[in-house]
């Protein structure tokens, strides 16, 4: 069995998001929002026209996510760097187009107002969750889960609790191959109780008012 040396682990952590390929190409293209709307119609079958996903966590909320994050994740799925067999066929160039379409659709998704009523946790251990978040998550995801676009740290505020739970468990347990190794290391000792508490707290972090839609909003671009 090949053992991972500290130097190799450090190299992996430094290179988890080296980019290249479609990721870099899409980042440097000028988005066409009209085409983004057309491309997004493919995505809407699962993520809904509003980009709000499903509270049961089947599909995440995409609306309002940082464009850099969206580009990276879509490019990773297409390059088989992130396992998502449900989405993979819909993300292929023959379904949505090439790097220009990635640039277009991600720019469009980033403009969508966010769901003001995402799926939240049970609210039973919030103080523990708040402390865990302060001790482990603030450095990358920010005080309120706002993330950092330039560093590809996602906005996790306003995300559905059940989706957060699934992704956190996969990252902690080594099942999400494009996860930031720094995060894997940071959360590897979290128990299931810790995970539920911190994500319950995260699910209650409200995005800024200018990012939120109104209850019952319907996307006028698809009327």
mmCIF file with all atom_site columns, C-alpha atoms in Angstrom:
data_model
loop_
_atom_site.group_PDB
_atom_site.id
_atom_site.type_symbol
_atom_site.label_atom_id
_atom_site.label_alt_id
_atom_site.label_comp_id
_atom_site.label_asym_id
_atom_site.label_entity_id
_atom_site.label_seq_id
_atom_site.pdbx_PDB_ins_code
_atom_site.Cartn_x
_atom_site.Cartn_y
_atom_site.Cartn_z
_atom_site.occupancy
_atom_site.B_iso_or_equiv
_atom_site.pdbx_formal_charge
_atom_site.auth_seq_id
_atom_site.auth_comp_id
_atom_site.auth_asym_id
_atom_site.auth_atom_id
_atom_site.pdbx_PDB_model_num
ATOM 1   C CA . UNK A 1 1   ? 0.000   0.000  0.000   1.00 0.00 ? 1   UNK A CA 1
ATOM 2   C CA . UNK A 1 2   ? 1.362   3.446  -0.911  1.00 0.00 ? 2   UNK A CA 1
ATOM 3   C CA . UNK A 1 3   ? 1.582   5.795  2.069   1.00 0.00 ? 3   UNK A CA 1
ATOM 4   C CA . UNK A 1 4   ? 0.975   9.524  1.738   1.00 0.00 ? 4   UNK A CA 1
ATOM 5   C CA . UNK A 1 5   ? 3.954   11.521 2.971   1.00 0.00 ? 5   UNK A CA 1
ATOM 6   C CA . UNK A 1 6   ? 3.487   14.934 4.662   1.00 0.00 ? 6   UNK A CA 1
ATOM 7   C CA . UNK A 1 7   ? 5.080   16.581 1.625   1.00 0.00 ? 7   UNK A CA 1
ATOM 8   C CA . UNK A 1 8   ? 2.686   14.816 -0.743  1.00 0.00 ? 8   UNK A CA 1
ATOM 9   C CA . UNK A 1 9   ? -0.258  15.802 1.430   1.00 0.00 ? 9   UNK A CA 1
ATOM 10  C CA . UNK A 1 10  ? 0.915   19.413 1.398   1.00 0.00 ? 10  UNK A CA 1
ATOM 11  C CA . UNK A 1 11  ? 1.230   19.350 -2.392  1.00 0.00 ? 11  UNK A CA 1
ATOM 12  C CA . UNK A 1 12  ? -2.278  17.976 -2.696  1.00 0.00 ? 12  UNK A CA 1
ATOM 13  C CA . UNK A 1 13  ? -3.651  20.668 -0.405  1.00 0.00 ? 13  UNK A CA 1
ATOM 14  C CA . UNK A 1 14  ? -1.872  23.369 -2.373  1.00 0.00 ? 14  UNK A CA 1
ATOM 15  C CA . UNK A 1 15  ? -3.081  21.995 -5.705  1.00 0.00 ? 15  UNK A CA 1
ATOM 16  C CA . UNK A 1 16  ? -6.683  21.058 -4.975  1.00 0.00 ? 16  UNK A CA 1
ATOM 17  C CA . UNK A 1 17  ? -7.826  23.948 -7.164  1.00 0.00 ? 17  UNK A CA 1
ATOM 18  C CA . UNK A 1 18  ? -5.085  24.474 -9.717  1.00 0.00 ? 18  UNK A CA 1
ATOM 19  C CA . UNK A 1 19  ? -7.701  25.034 -12.396 1.00 0.00 ? 19  UNK A CA 1
ATOM 20  C CA . UNK A 1 20  ? -6.806  24.620 -16.018 1.00 0.00 ? 20  UNK A CA 1
ATOM 21  C CA . UNK A 1 21  ? -9.000  23.371 -18.833 1.00 0.00 ? 21  UNK A CA 1
ATOM 22  C CA . UNK A 1 22  ? -12.576 24.522 -19.009 1.00 0.00 ? 22  UNK A CA 1
ATOM 23  C CA . UNK A 1 23  ? -12.460 26.126 -15.564 1.00 0.00 ? 23  UNK A CA 1
ATOM 24  C CA . UNK A 1 24  ? -9.850  28.673 -16.590 1.00 0.00 ? 24  UNK A CA 1
ATOM 25  C CA . UNK A 1 25  ? -11.339 29.182 -20.021 1.00 0.00 ? 25  UNK A CA 1
ATOM 26  C CA . UNK A 1 26  ? -14.828 29.890 -18.678 1.00 0.00 ? 26  UNK A CA 1
ATOM 27  C CA . UNK A 1 27  ? -13.485 32.287 -16.052 1.00 0.00 ? 27  UNK A CA 1
ATOM 28  C CA . UNK A 1 28  ? -11.921 34.471 -18.740 1.00 0.00 ? 28  UNK A CA 1
ATOM 29  C CA . UNK A 1 29  ? -14.866 34.571 -21.151 1.00 0.00 ? 29  UNK A CA 1
ATOM 30  C CA . UNK A 1 30  ? -17.404 37.392 -21.228 1.00 0.00 ? 30  UNK A CA 1
ATOM 31  C CA . UNK A 1 31  ? -20.774 35.960 -20.191 1.00 0.00 ? 31  UNK A CA 1
ATOM 32  C CA . UNK A 1 32  ? -23.843 36.182 -22.412 1.00 0.00 ? 32  UNK A CA 1
ATOM 33  C CA . UNK A 1 33  ? -26.800 36.190 -20.036 1.00 0.00 ? 33  UNK A CA 1
ATOM 34  C CA . UNK A 1 34  ? -29.345 35.587 -22.786 1.00 0.00 ? 34  UNK A CA 1
ATOM 35  C CA . UNK A 1 35  ? -27.620 32.335 -23.651 1.00 0.00 ? 35  UNK A CA 1
ATOM 36  C CA . UNK A 1 36  ? -27.278 31.662 -19.942 1.00 0.00 ? 36  UNK A CA 1
ATOM 37  C CA . UNK A 1 37  ? -31.065 31.668 -19.648 1.00 0.00 ? 37  UNK A CA 1
ATOM 38  C CA . UNK A 1 38  ? -31.361 29.174 -22.491 1.00 0.00 ? 38  UNK A CA 1
ATOM 39  C CA . UNK A 1 39  ? -28.713 26.893 -21.015 1.00 0.00 ? 39  UNK A CA 1
ATOM 40  C CA . UNK A 1 40  ? -30.248 27.100 -17.561 1.00 0.00 ? 40  UNK A CA 1
ATOM 41  C CA . UNK A 1 41  ? -33.493 25.617 -18.846 1.00 0.00 ? 41  UNK A CA 1
ATOM 42  C CA . UNK A 1 42  ? -31.669 22.255 -18.868 1.00 0.00 ? 42  UNK A CA 1
ATOM 43  C CA . UNK A 1 43  ? -30.659 22.780 -15.222 1.00 0.00 ? 43  UNK A CA 1
ATOM 44  C CA . UNK A 1 44  ? -34.127 23.876 -14.131 1.00 0.00 ? 44  UNK A CA 1
ATOM 45  C CA . UNK A 1 45  ? -35.537 20.365 -14.440 1.00 0.00 ? 45  UNK A CA 1
ATOM 46  C CA . UNK A 1 46  ? -33.819 19.559 -11.134 1.00 0.00 ? 46  UNK A CA 1
ATOM 47  C CA . UNK A 1 47  ? -32.793 22.881 -9.596  1.00 0.00 ? 47  UNK A CA 1
ATOM 48  C CA . UNK A 1 48  ? -36.105 24.592 -10.506 1.00 0.00 ? 48  UNK A CA 1
ATOM 49  C CA . UNK A 1 49  ? -36.491 27.732 -12.612 1.00 0.00 ? 49  UNK A CA 1
ATOM 50  C CA . UNK A 1 50  ? -35.780 29.819 -9.532  1.00 0.00 ? 50  UNK A CA 1
ATOM 51  C CA . UNK A 1 51  ? -32.560 27.922 -8.746  1.00 0.00 ? 51  UNK A CA 1
ATOM 52  C CA . UNK A 1 52  ? -33.888 27.144 -5.275  1.00 0.00 ? 52  UNK A CA 1
ATOM 53  C CA . UNK A 1 53  ? -33.413 23.364 -5.336  1.00 0.00 ? 53  UNK A CA 1
ATOM 54  C CA . UNK A 1 54  ? -35.305 21.132 -2.917  1.00 0.00 ? 54  UNK A CA 1
ATOM 55  C CA . UNK A 1 55  ? -35.512 21.480 0.899   1.00 0.00 ? 55  UNK A CA 1
ATOM 56  C CA . UNK A 1 56  ? -35.141 17.703 1.231   1.00 0.00 ? 56  UNK A CA 1
ATOM 57  C CA . UNK A 1 57  ? -31.590 18.134 -0.040  1.00 0.00 ? 57  UNK A CA 1
ATOM 58  C CA . UNK A 1 58  ? -32.071 16.142 -3.232  1.00 0.00 ? 58  UNK A CA 1
ATOM 59  C CA . UNK A 1 59  ? -30.871 19.156 -5.230  1.00 0.00 ? 59  UNK A CA 1
ATOM 60  C CA . UNK A 1 60  ? -29.026 22.163 -3.788  1.00 0.00 ? 60  UNK A CA 1
ATOM 61  C CA . UNK A 1 61  ? -29.973 25.777 -4.052  1.00 0.00 ? 61  UNK A CA 1
ATOM 62  C CA . UNK A 1 62  ? -27.791 27.301 -6.779  1.00 0.00 ? 62  UNK A CA 1
ATOM 63  C CA . UNK A 1 63  ? -29.270 30.802 -6.802  1.00 0.00 ? 63  UNK A CA 1
ATOM 64  C CA . UNK A 1 64  ? -26.898 33.457 -5.507  1.00 0.00 ? 64  UNK A CA 1
ATOM 65  C CA . UNK A 1 65  ? -23.868 31.165 -5.373  1.00 0.00 ? 65  UNK A CA 1
ATOM 66  C CA . UNK A 1 66  ? -20.501 32.700 -6.250  1.00 0.00 ? 66  UNK A CA 1
ATOM 67  C CA . UNK A 1 67  ? -19.818 32.402 -9.970  1.00 0.00 ? 67  UNK A CA 1
ATOM 68  C CA . UNK A 1 68  ? -16.253 31.136 -9.445  1.00 0.00 ? 68  UNK A CA 1
ATOM 69  C CA . UNK A 1 69  ? -17.624 28.314 -7.294  1.00 0.00 ? 69  UNK A CA 1
ATOM 70  C CA . UNK A 1 70  ? -20.267 27.397 -9.859  1.00 0.00 ? 70  UNK A CA 1
ATOM 71  C CA . UNK A 1 71  ? -17.693 27.337 -12.655 1.00 0.00 ? 71  UNK A CA 1
ATOM 72  C CA . UNK A 1 72  ? -15.313 25.125 -10.681 1.00 0.00 ? 72  UNK A CA 1
ATOM 73  C CA . UNK A 1 73  ? -17.982 22.621 -9.684  1.00 0.00 ? 73  UNK A CA 1
ATOM 74  C CA . UNK A 1 74  ? -19.488 22.373 -13.155 1.00 0.00 ? 74  UNK A CA 1
ATOM 75  C CA . UNK A 1 75  ? -16.058 22.016 -14.766 1.00 0.00 ? 75  UNK A CA 1
ATOM 76  C CA . UNK A 1 76  ? -15.075 19.390 -12.173 1.00 0.00 ? 76  UNK A CA 1
ATOM 77  C CA . UNK A 1 77  ? -18.203 17.341 -12.856 1.00 0.00 ? 77  UNK A CA 1
ATOM 78  C CA . UNK A 1 78  ? -17.565 17.480 -16.607 1.00 0.00 ? 78  UNK A CA 1
ATOM 79  C CA . UNK A 1 79  ? -13.917 16.475 -16.093 1.00 0.00 ? 79  UNK A CA 1
ATOM 80  C CA . UNK A 1 80  ? -14.934 13.633 -13.731 1.00 0.00 ? 80  UNK A CA 1
ATOM 81  C CA . UNK A 1 81  ? -13.102 15.288 -10.845 1.00 0.00 ? 81  UNK A CA 1
ATOM 82  C CA . UNK A 1 82  ? -16.346 15.311 -8.848  1.00 0.00 ? 82  UNK A CA 1
ATOM 83  C CA . UNK A 1 83  ? -18.686 12.330 -8.846  1.00 0.00 ? 83  UNK A CA 1
ATOM 84  C CA . UNK A 1 84  ? -22.243 13.307 -9.682  1.00 0.00 ? 84  UNK A CA 1
ATOM 85  C CA . UNK A 1 85  ? -23.798 10.628 -11.902 1.00 0.00 ? 85  UNK A CA 1
ATOM 86  C CA . UNK A 1 86  ? -27.240 12.264 -11.777 1.00 0.00 ? 86  UNK A CA 1
ATOM 87  C CA . UNK A 1 87  ? -26.021 15.586 -13.096 1.00 0.00 ? 87  UNK A CA 1
ATOM 88  C CA . UNK A 1 88  ? -23.228 14.368 -15.357 1.00 0.00 ? 88  UNK A CA 1
ATOM 89  C CA . UNK A 1 89  ? -25.313 13.672 -18.505 1.00 0.00 ? 89  UNK A CA 1
ATOM 90  C CA . UNK A 1 90  ? -26.956 17.093 -18.264 1.00 0.00 ? 90  UNK A CA 1
ATOM 91  C CA . UNK A 1 91  ? -23.616 18.860 -17.793 1.00 0.00 ? 91  UNK A CA 1
ATOM 92  C CA . UNK A 1 92  ? -21.922 17.461 -20.901 1.00 0.00 ? 92  UNK A CA 1
ATOM 93  C CA . UNK A 1 93  ? -21.068 19.726 -23.861 1.00 0.00 ? 93  UNK A CA 1
ATOM 94  C CA . UNK A 1 94  ? -23.638 17.956 -26.020 1.00 0.00 ? 94  UNK A CA 1
ATOM 95  C CA . UNK A 1 95  ? -26.316 18.923 -23.491 1.00 0.00 ? 95  UNK A CA 1
ATOM 96  C CA . UNK A 1 96  ? -25.375 22.510 -22.657 1.00 0.00 ? 96  UNK A CA 1
ATOM 97  C CA . UNK A 1 97  ? -22.425 23.541 -24.840 1.00 0.00 ? 97  UNK A CA 1
ATOM 98  C CA . UNK A 1 98  ? -18.756 24.305 -24.278 1.00 0.00 ? 98  UNK A CA 1
ATOM 99  C CA . UNK A 1 99  ? -16.817 26.692 -22.006 1.00 0.00 ? 99  UNK A CA 1
ATOM 100 C CA . UNK A 1 100 ? -18.785 29.704 -23.262 1.00 0.00 ? 100 UNK A CA 1
ATOM 101 C CA . UNK A 1 101 ? -21.984 28.071 -22.041 1.00 0.00 ? 101 UNK A CA 1
ATOM 102 C CA . UNK A 1 102 ? -20.366 27.420 -18.652 1.00 0.00 ? 102 UNK A CA 1
ATOM 103 C CA . UNK A 1 103 ? -19.481 31.119 -18.467 1.00 0.00 ? 103 UNK A CA 1
ATOM 104 C CA . UNK A 1 104 ? -23.003 32.102 -19.499 1.00 0.00 ? 104 UNK A CA 1
ATOM 105 C CA . UNK A 1 105 ? -25.073 29.843 -17.281 1.00 0.00 ? 105 UNK A CA 1
ATOM 106 C CA . UNK A 1 106 ? -22.996 30.402 -14.153 1.00 0.00 ? 106 UNK A CA 1
ATOM 107 C CA . UNK A 1 107 ? -23.222 34.166 -14.575 1.00 0.00 ? 107 UNK A CA 1
ATOM 108 C CA . UNK A 1 108 ? -26.988 33.853 -14.902 1.00 0.00 ? 108 UNK A CA 1
ATOM 109 C CA . UNK A 1 109 ? -27.365 31.592 -11.853 1.00 0.00 ? 109 UNK A CA 1
ATOM 110 C CA . UNK A 1 110 ? -25.312 33.996 -9.738  1.00 0.00 ? 110 UNK A CA 1
ATOM 111 C CA . UNK A 1 111 ? -27.875 36.754 -10.435 1.00 0.00 ? 111 UNK A CA 1
ATOM 112 C CA . UNK A 1 112 ? -30.890 34.759 -9.215  1.00 0.00 ? 112 UNK A CA 1
ATOM 113 C CA . UNK A 1 113 ? -32.399 35.835 -5.868  1.00 0.00 ? 113 UNK A CA 1
ATOM 114 C CA . UNK A 1 114 ? -32.114 33.250 -3.114  1.00 0.00 ? 114 UNK A CA 1
ATOM 115 C CA . UNK A 1 115 ? -34.870 31.307 -1.396  1.00 0.00 ? 115 UNK A CA 1
ATOM 116 C CA . UNK A 1 116 ? -35.877 33.150 1.813   1.00 0.00 ? 116 UNK A CA 1
ATOM 117 C CA . UNK A 1 117 ? -37.161 29.895 3.319   1.00 0.00 ? 117 UNK A CA 1
ATOM 118 C CA . UNK A 1 118 ? -34.512 27.192 2.747   1.00 0.00 ? 118 UNK A CA 1
ATOM 119 C CA . UNK A 1 119 ? -34.685 23.834 4.487   1.00 0.00 ? 119 UNK A CA 1
ATOM 120 C CA . UNK A 1 120 ? -33.394 24.274 8.030   1.00 0.00 ? 120 UNK A CA 1
ATOM 121 C CA . UNK A 1 121 ? -32.268 21.916 10.767  1.00 0.00 ? 121 UNK A CA 1
ATOM 122 C CA . UNK A 1 122 ? -34.225 21.050 13.925  1.00 0.00 ? 122 UNK A CA 1
ATOM 123 C CA . UNK A 1 123 ? -32.801 23.895 16.025  1.00 0.00 ? 123 UNK A CA 1
ATOM 124 C CA . UNK A 1 124 ? -31.984 21.656 18.985  1.00 0.00 ? 124 UNK A CA 1
ATOM 125 C CA . UNK A 1 125 ? -28.231 22.217 19.491  1.00 0.00 ? 125 UNK A CA 1
ATOM 126 C CA . UNK A 1 126 ? -27.521 25.651 18.099  1.00 0.00 ? 126 UNK A CA 1
ATOM 127 C CA . UNK A 1 127 ? -25.084 26.898 20.736  1.00 0.00 ? 127 UNK A CA 1
ATOM 128 C CA . UNK A 1 128 ? -22.843 23.895 20.164  1.00 0.00 ? 128 UNK A CA 1
ATOM 129 C CA . UNK A 1 129 ? -23.155 24.425 16.422  1.00 0.00 ? 129 UNK A CA 1
ATOM 130 C CA . UNK A 1 130 ? -22.301 28.106 16.751  1.00 0.00 ? 130 UNK A CA 1
ATOM 131 C CA . UNK A 1 131 ? -19.135 27.336 18.693  1.00 0.00 ? 131 UNK A CA 1
ATOM 132 C CA . UNK A 1 132 ? -18.073 24.656 16.225  1.00 0.00 ? 132 UNK A CA 1
ATOM 133 C CA . UNK A 1 133 ? -18.619 27.074 13.367  1.00 0.00 ? 133 UNK A CA 1
ATOM 134 C CA . UNK A 1 134 ? -16.589 29.794 15.088  1.00 0.00 ? 134 UNK A CA 1
ATOM 135 C CA . UNK A 1 135 ? -13.727 27.399 15.830  1.00 0.00 ? 135 UNK A CA 1
ATOM 136 C CA . UNK A 1 136 ? -13.588 25.579 12.500  1.00 0.00 ? 136 UNK A CA 1
ATOM 137 C CA . UNK A 1 137 ? -15.415 27.317 9.660   1.00 0.00 ? 137 UNK A CA 1
ATOM 138 C CA . UNK A 1 138 ? -15.144 31.110 9.904   1.00 0.00 ? 138 UNK A CA 1
ATOM 139 C CA . UNK A 1 139 ? -11.659 31.327 8.385   1.00 0.00 ? 139 UNK A CA 1
ATOM 140 C CA . UNK A 1 140 ? -12.869 30.079 4.998   1.00 0.00 ? 140 UNK A CA 1
ATOM 141 C CA . UNK A 1 141 ? -16.633 30.495 4.917   1.00 0.00 ? 141 UNK A CA 1
ATOM 142 C CA . UNK A 1 142 ? -16.849 33.843 6.726   1.00 0.00 ? 142 UNK A CA 1
ATOM 143 C CA . UNK A 1 143 ? -18.764 35.070 9.768   1.00 0.00 ? 143 UNK A CA 1
ATOM 144 C CA . UNK A 1 144 ? -22.165 34.242 8.289   1.00 0.00 ? 144 UNK A CA 1
ATOM 145 C CA . UNK A 1 145 ? -21.381 31.586 5.690   1.00 0.00 ? 145 UNK A CA 1
ATOM 146 C CA . UNK A 1 146 ? -20.905 34.091 2.889   1.00 0.00 ? 146 UNK A CA 1
ATOM 147 C CA . UNK A 1 147 ? -17.804 32.367 1.480   1.00 0.00 ? 147 UNK A CA 1
ATOM 148 C CA . UNK A 1 148 ? -15.011 33.944 -0.588  1.00 0.00 ? 148 UNK A CA 1
ATOM 149 C CA . UNK A 1 149 ? -15.485 33.966 -4.340  1.00 0.00 ? 149 UNK A CA 1
ATOM 150 C CA . UNK A 1 150 ? -11.842 34.534 -5.323  1.00 0.00 ? 150 UNK A CA 1
ATOM 151 C CA . UNK A 1 151 ? -10.732 31.531 -3.240  1.00 0.00 ? 151 UNK A CA 1
ATOM 152 C CA . UNK A 1 152 ? -13.580 29.276 -4.439  1.00 0.00 ? 152 UNK A CA 1
ATOM 153 C CA . UNK A 1 153 ? -15.020 28.999 -0.915  1.00 0.00 ? 153 UNK A CA 1
ATOM 154 C CA . UNK A 1 154 ? -18.758 28.567 -1.458  1.00 0.00 ? 154 UNK A CA 1
ATOM 155 C CA . UNK A 1 155 ? -21.580 30.574 0.002   1.00 0.00 ? 155 UNK A CA 1
ATOM 156 C CA . UNK A 1 156 ? -23.183 28.122 2.448   1.00 0.00 ? 156 UNK A CA 1
ATOM 157 C CA . UNK A 1 157 ? -25.635 30.548 4.049   1.00 0.00 ? 157 UNK A CA 1
ATOM 158 C CA . UNK A 1 158 ? -29.155 29.890 2.806   1.00 0.00 ? 158 UNK A CA 1
ATOM 159 C CA . UNK A 1 159 ? -28.316 26.352 1.656   1.00 0.00 ? 159 UNK A CA 1
ATOM 160 C CA . UNK A 1 160 ? -30.684 23.506 2.502   1.00 0.00 ? 160 UNK A CA 1
ATOM 161 C CA . UNK A 1 161 ? -29.778 21.695 5.723   1.00 0.00 ? 161 UNK A CA 1
ATOM 162 C CA . UNK A 1 162 ? -30.210 18.211 4.257   1.00 0.00 ? 162 UNK A CA 1
ATOM 163 C CA . UNK A 1 163 ? -27.943 19.017 1.319   1.00 0.00 ? 163 UNK A CA 1
ATOM 164 C CA . UNK A 1 164 ? -25.305 20.445 3.660   1.00 0.00 ? 164 UNK A CA 1
ATOM 165 C CA . UNK A 1 165 ? -25.497 17.280 5.766   1.00 0.00 ? 165 UNK A CA 1
ATOM 166 C CA . UNK A 1 166 ? -24.900 14.997 2.795   1.00 0.00 ? 166 UNK A CA 1
ATOM 167 C CA . UNK A 1 167 ? -21.997 16.986 1.361   1.00 0.00 ? 167 UNK A CA 1
ATOM 168 C CA . UNK A 1 168 ? -20.319 17.471 4.756   1.00 0.00 ? 168 UNK A CA 1
ATOM 169 C CA . UNK A 1 169 ? -20.467 13.735 5.443   1.00 0.00 ? 169 UNK A CA 1
ATOM 170 C CA . UNK A 1 170 ? -19.012 12.938 2.027   1.00 0.00 ? 170 UNK A CA 1
ATOM 171 C CA . UNK A 1 171 ? -16.199 15.454 2.511   1.00 0.00 ? 171 UNK A CA 1
ATOM 172 C CA . UNK A 1 172 ? -15.432 14.239 6.041   1.00 0.00 ? 172 UNK A CA 1
ATOM 173 C CA . UNK A 1 173 ? -15.472 10.597 4.954   1.00 0.00 ? 173 UNK A CA 1
ATOM 174 C CA . UNK A 1 174 ? -13.354 11.110 1.819   1.00 0.00 ? 174 UNK A CA 1
ATOM 175 C CA . UNK A 1 175 ? -16.166 10.506 -0.672  1.00 0.00 ? 175 UNK A CA 1
ATOM 176 C CA . UNK A 1 176 ? -16.033 13.871 -2.453  1.00 0.00 ? 176 UNK A CA 1
ATOM 177 C CA . UNK A 1 177 ? -12.920 13.860 -4.552  1.00 0.00 ? 177 UNK A CA 1
ATOM 178 C CA . UNK A 1 178 ? -12.706 17.575 -5.332  1.00 0.00 ? 178 UNK A CA 1
ATOM 179 C CA . UNK A 1 179 ? -12.981 18.670 -1.695  1.00 0.00 ? 179 UNK A CA 1
ATOM 180 C CA . UNK A 1 180 ? -10.453 21.098 -0.281  1.00 0.00 ? 180 UNK A CA 1
ATOM 181 C CA . UNK A 1 181 ? -7.942  18.943 1.667   1.00 0.00 ? 181 UNK A CA 1
ATOM 182 C CA . UNK A 1 182 ? -7.711  21.658 4.315   1.00 0.00 ? 182 UNK A CA 1
ATOM 183 C CA . UNK A 1 183 ? -11.413 21.196 5.031   1.00 0.00 ? 183 UNK A CA 1
ATOM 184 C CA . UNK A 1 184 ? -11.124 17.416 5.080   1.00 0.00 ? 184 UNK A CA 1
ATOM 185 C CA . UNK A 1 185 ? -8.421  17.712 7.704   1.00 0.00 ? 185 UNK A CA 1
ATOM 186 C CA . UNK A 1 186 ? -10.341 20.331 9.697   1.00 0.00 ? 186 UNK A CA 1
ATOM 187 C CA . UNK A 1 187 ? -13.515 18.281 10.057  1.00 0.00 ? 187 UNK A CA 1
ATOM 188 C CA . UNK A 1 188 ? -12.228 14.703 10.142  1.00 0.00 ? 188 UNK A CA 1
ATOM 189 C CA . UNK A 1 189 ? -12.817 14.414 13.905  1.00 0.00 ? 189 UNK A CA 1
ATOM 190 C CA . UNK A 1 190 ? -16.399 15.710 13.769  1.00 0.00 ? 190 UNK A CA 1
ATOM 191 C CA . UNK A 1 191 ? -18.954 13.252 15.132  1.00 0.00 ? 191 UNK A CA 1
ATOM 192 C CA . UNK A 1 192 ? -22.373 12.941 13.522  1.00 0.00 ? 192 UNK A CA 1
ATOM 193 C CA . UNK A 1 193 ? -23.712 14.992 16.445  1.00 0.00 ? 193 UNK A CA 1
ATOM 194 C CA . UNK A 1 194 ? -21.168 17.740 15.763  1.00 0.00 ? 194 UNK A CA 1
ATOM 195 C CA . UNK A 1 195 ? -21.998 17.690 12.070  1.00 0.00 ? 195 UNK A CA 1
ATOM 196 C CA . UNK A 1 196 ? -25.740 18.029 12.696  1.00 0.00 ? 196 UNK A CA 1
ATOM 197 C CA . UNK A 1 197 ? -25.205 20.879 15.177  1.00 0.00 ? 197 UNK A CA 1
ATOM 198 C CA . UNK A 1 198 ? -22.895 22.992 13.045  1.00 0.00 ? 198 UNK A CA 1
ATOM 199 C CA . UNK A 1 199 ? -24.974 22.576 9.894   1.00 0.00 ? 199 UNK A CA 1
ATOM 200 C CA . UNK A 1 200 ? -28.171 23.362 11.774  1.00 0.00 ? 200 UNK A CA 1
ATOM 201 C CA . UNK A 1 201 ? -26.486 26.630 12.740  1.00 0.00 ? 201 UNK A CA 1
ATOM 202 C CA . UNK A 1 202 ? -25.287 27.228 9.162   1.00 0.00 ? 202 UNK A CA 1
ATOM 203 C CA . UNK A 1 203 ? -28.760 26.587 7.742   1.00 0.00 ? 203 UNK A CA 1
ATOM 204 C CA . UNK A 1 204 ? -30.029 29.542 9.798   1.00 0.00 ? 204 UNK A CA 1
ATOM 205 C CA . UNK A 1 205 ? -27.489 32.041 8.496   1.00 0.00 ? 205 UNK A CA 1
ATOM 206 C CA . UNK A 1 206 ? -29.441 34.479 6.376   1.00 0.00 ? 206 UNK A CA 1
ATOM 207 C CA . UNK A 1 207 ? -27.970 35.909 3.157   1.00 0.00 ? 207 UNK A CA 1
ATOM 208 C CA . UNK A 1 208 ? -27.922 39.706 2.806   1.00 0.00 ? 208 UNK A CA 1
ATOM 209 C CA . UNK A 1 209 ? -31.287 41.305 2.023   1.00 0.00 ? 209 UNK A CA 1
ATOM 210 C CA . UNK A 1 210 ? -30.167 42.233 -1.489  1.00 0.00 ? 210 UNK A CA 1
ATOM 211 C CA . UNK A 1 211 ? -29.530 38.546 -2.246  1.00 0.00 ? 211 UNK A CA 1
ATOM 212 C CA . UNK A 1 212 ? -32.956 37.304 -1.143  1.00 0.00 ? 212 UNK A CA 1
ATOM 213 C CA . UNK A 1 213 ? -36.104 36.781 -3.166  1.00 0.00 ? 213 UNK A CA 1
ATOM 214 C CA . UNK A 1 214 ? -39.590 37.054 -1.740  1.00 0.00 ? 214 UNK A CA 1
ATOM 215 C CA . UNK A 1 215 ? -41.627 34.085 -0.571  1.00 0.00 ? 215 UNK A CA 1
ATOM 216 C CA . UNK A 1 216 ? -43.316 32.477 -3.552  1.00 0.00 ? 216 UNK A CA 1
ATOM 217 C CA . UNK A 1 217 ? -41.183 34.272 -6.167  1.00 0.00 ? 217 UNK A CA 1
ATOM 218 C CA . UNK A 1 218 ? -41.434 32.797 -9.656  1.00 0.00 ? 218 UNK A CA 1
ATOM 219 C CA . UNK A 1 219 ? -38.728 33.372 -12.236 1.00 0.00 ? 219 UNK A CA 1
ATOM 220 C CA . UNK A 1 220 ? -40.147 35.703 -14.918 1.00 0.00 ? 220 UNK A CA 1
ATOM 221 C CA . UNK A 1 221 ? -37.531 34.586 -17.451 1.00 0.00 ? 221 UNK A CA 1
ATOM 222 C CA . UNK A 1 222 ? -39.467 31.341 -17.953 1.00 0.00 ? 222 UNK A CA 1
ATOM 223 C CA . UNK A 1 223 ? -43.010 32.630 -18.158 1.00 0.00 ? 223 UNK A CA 1
#
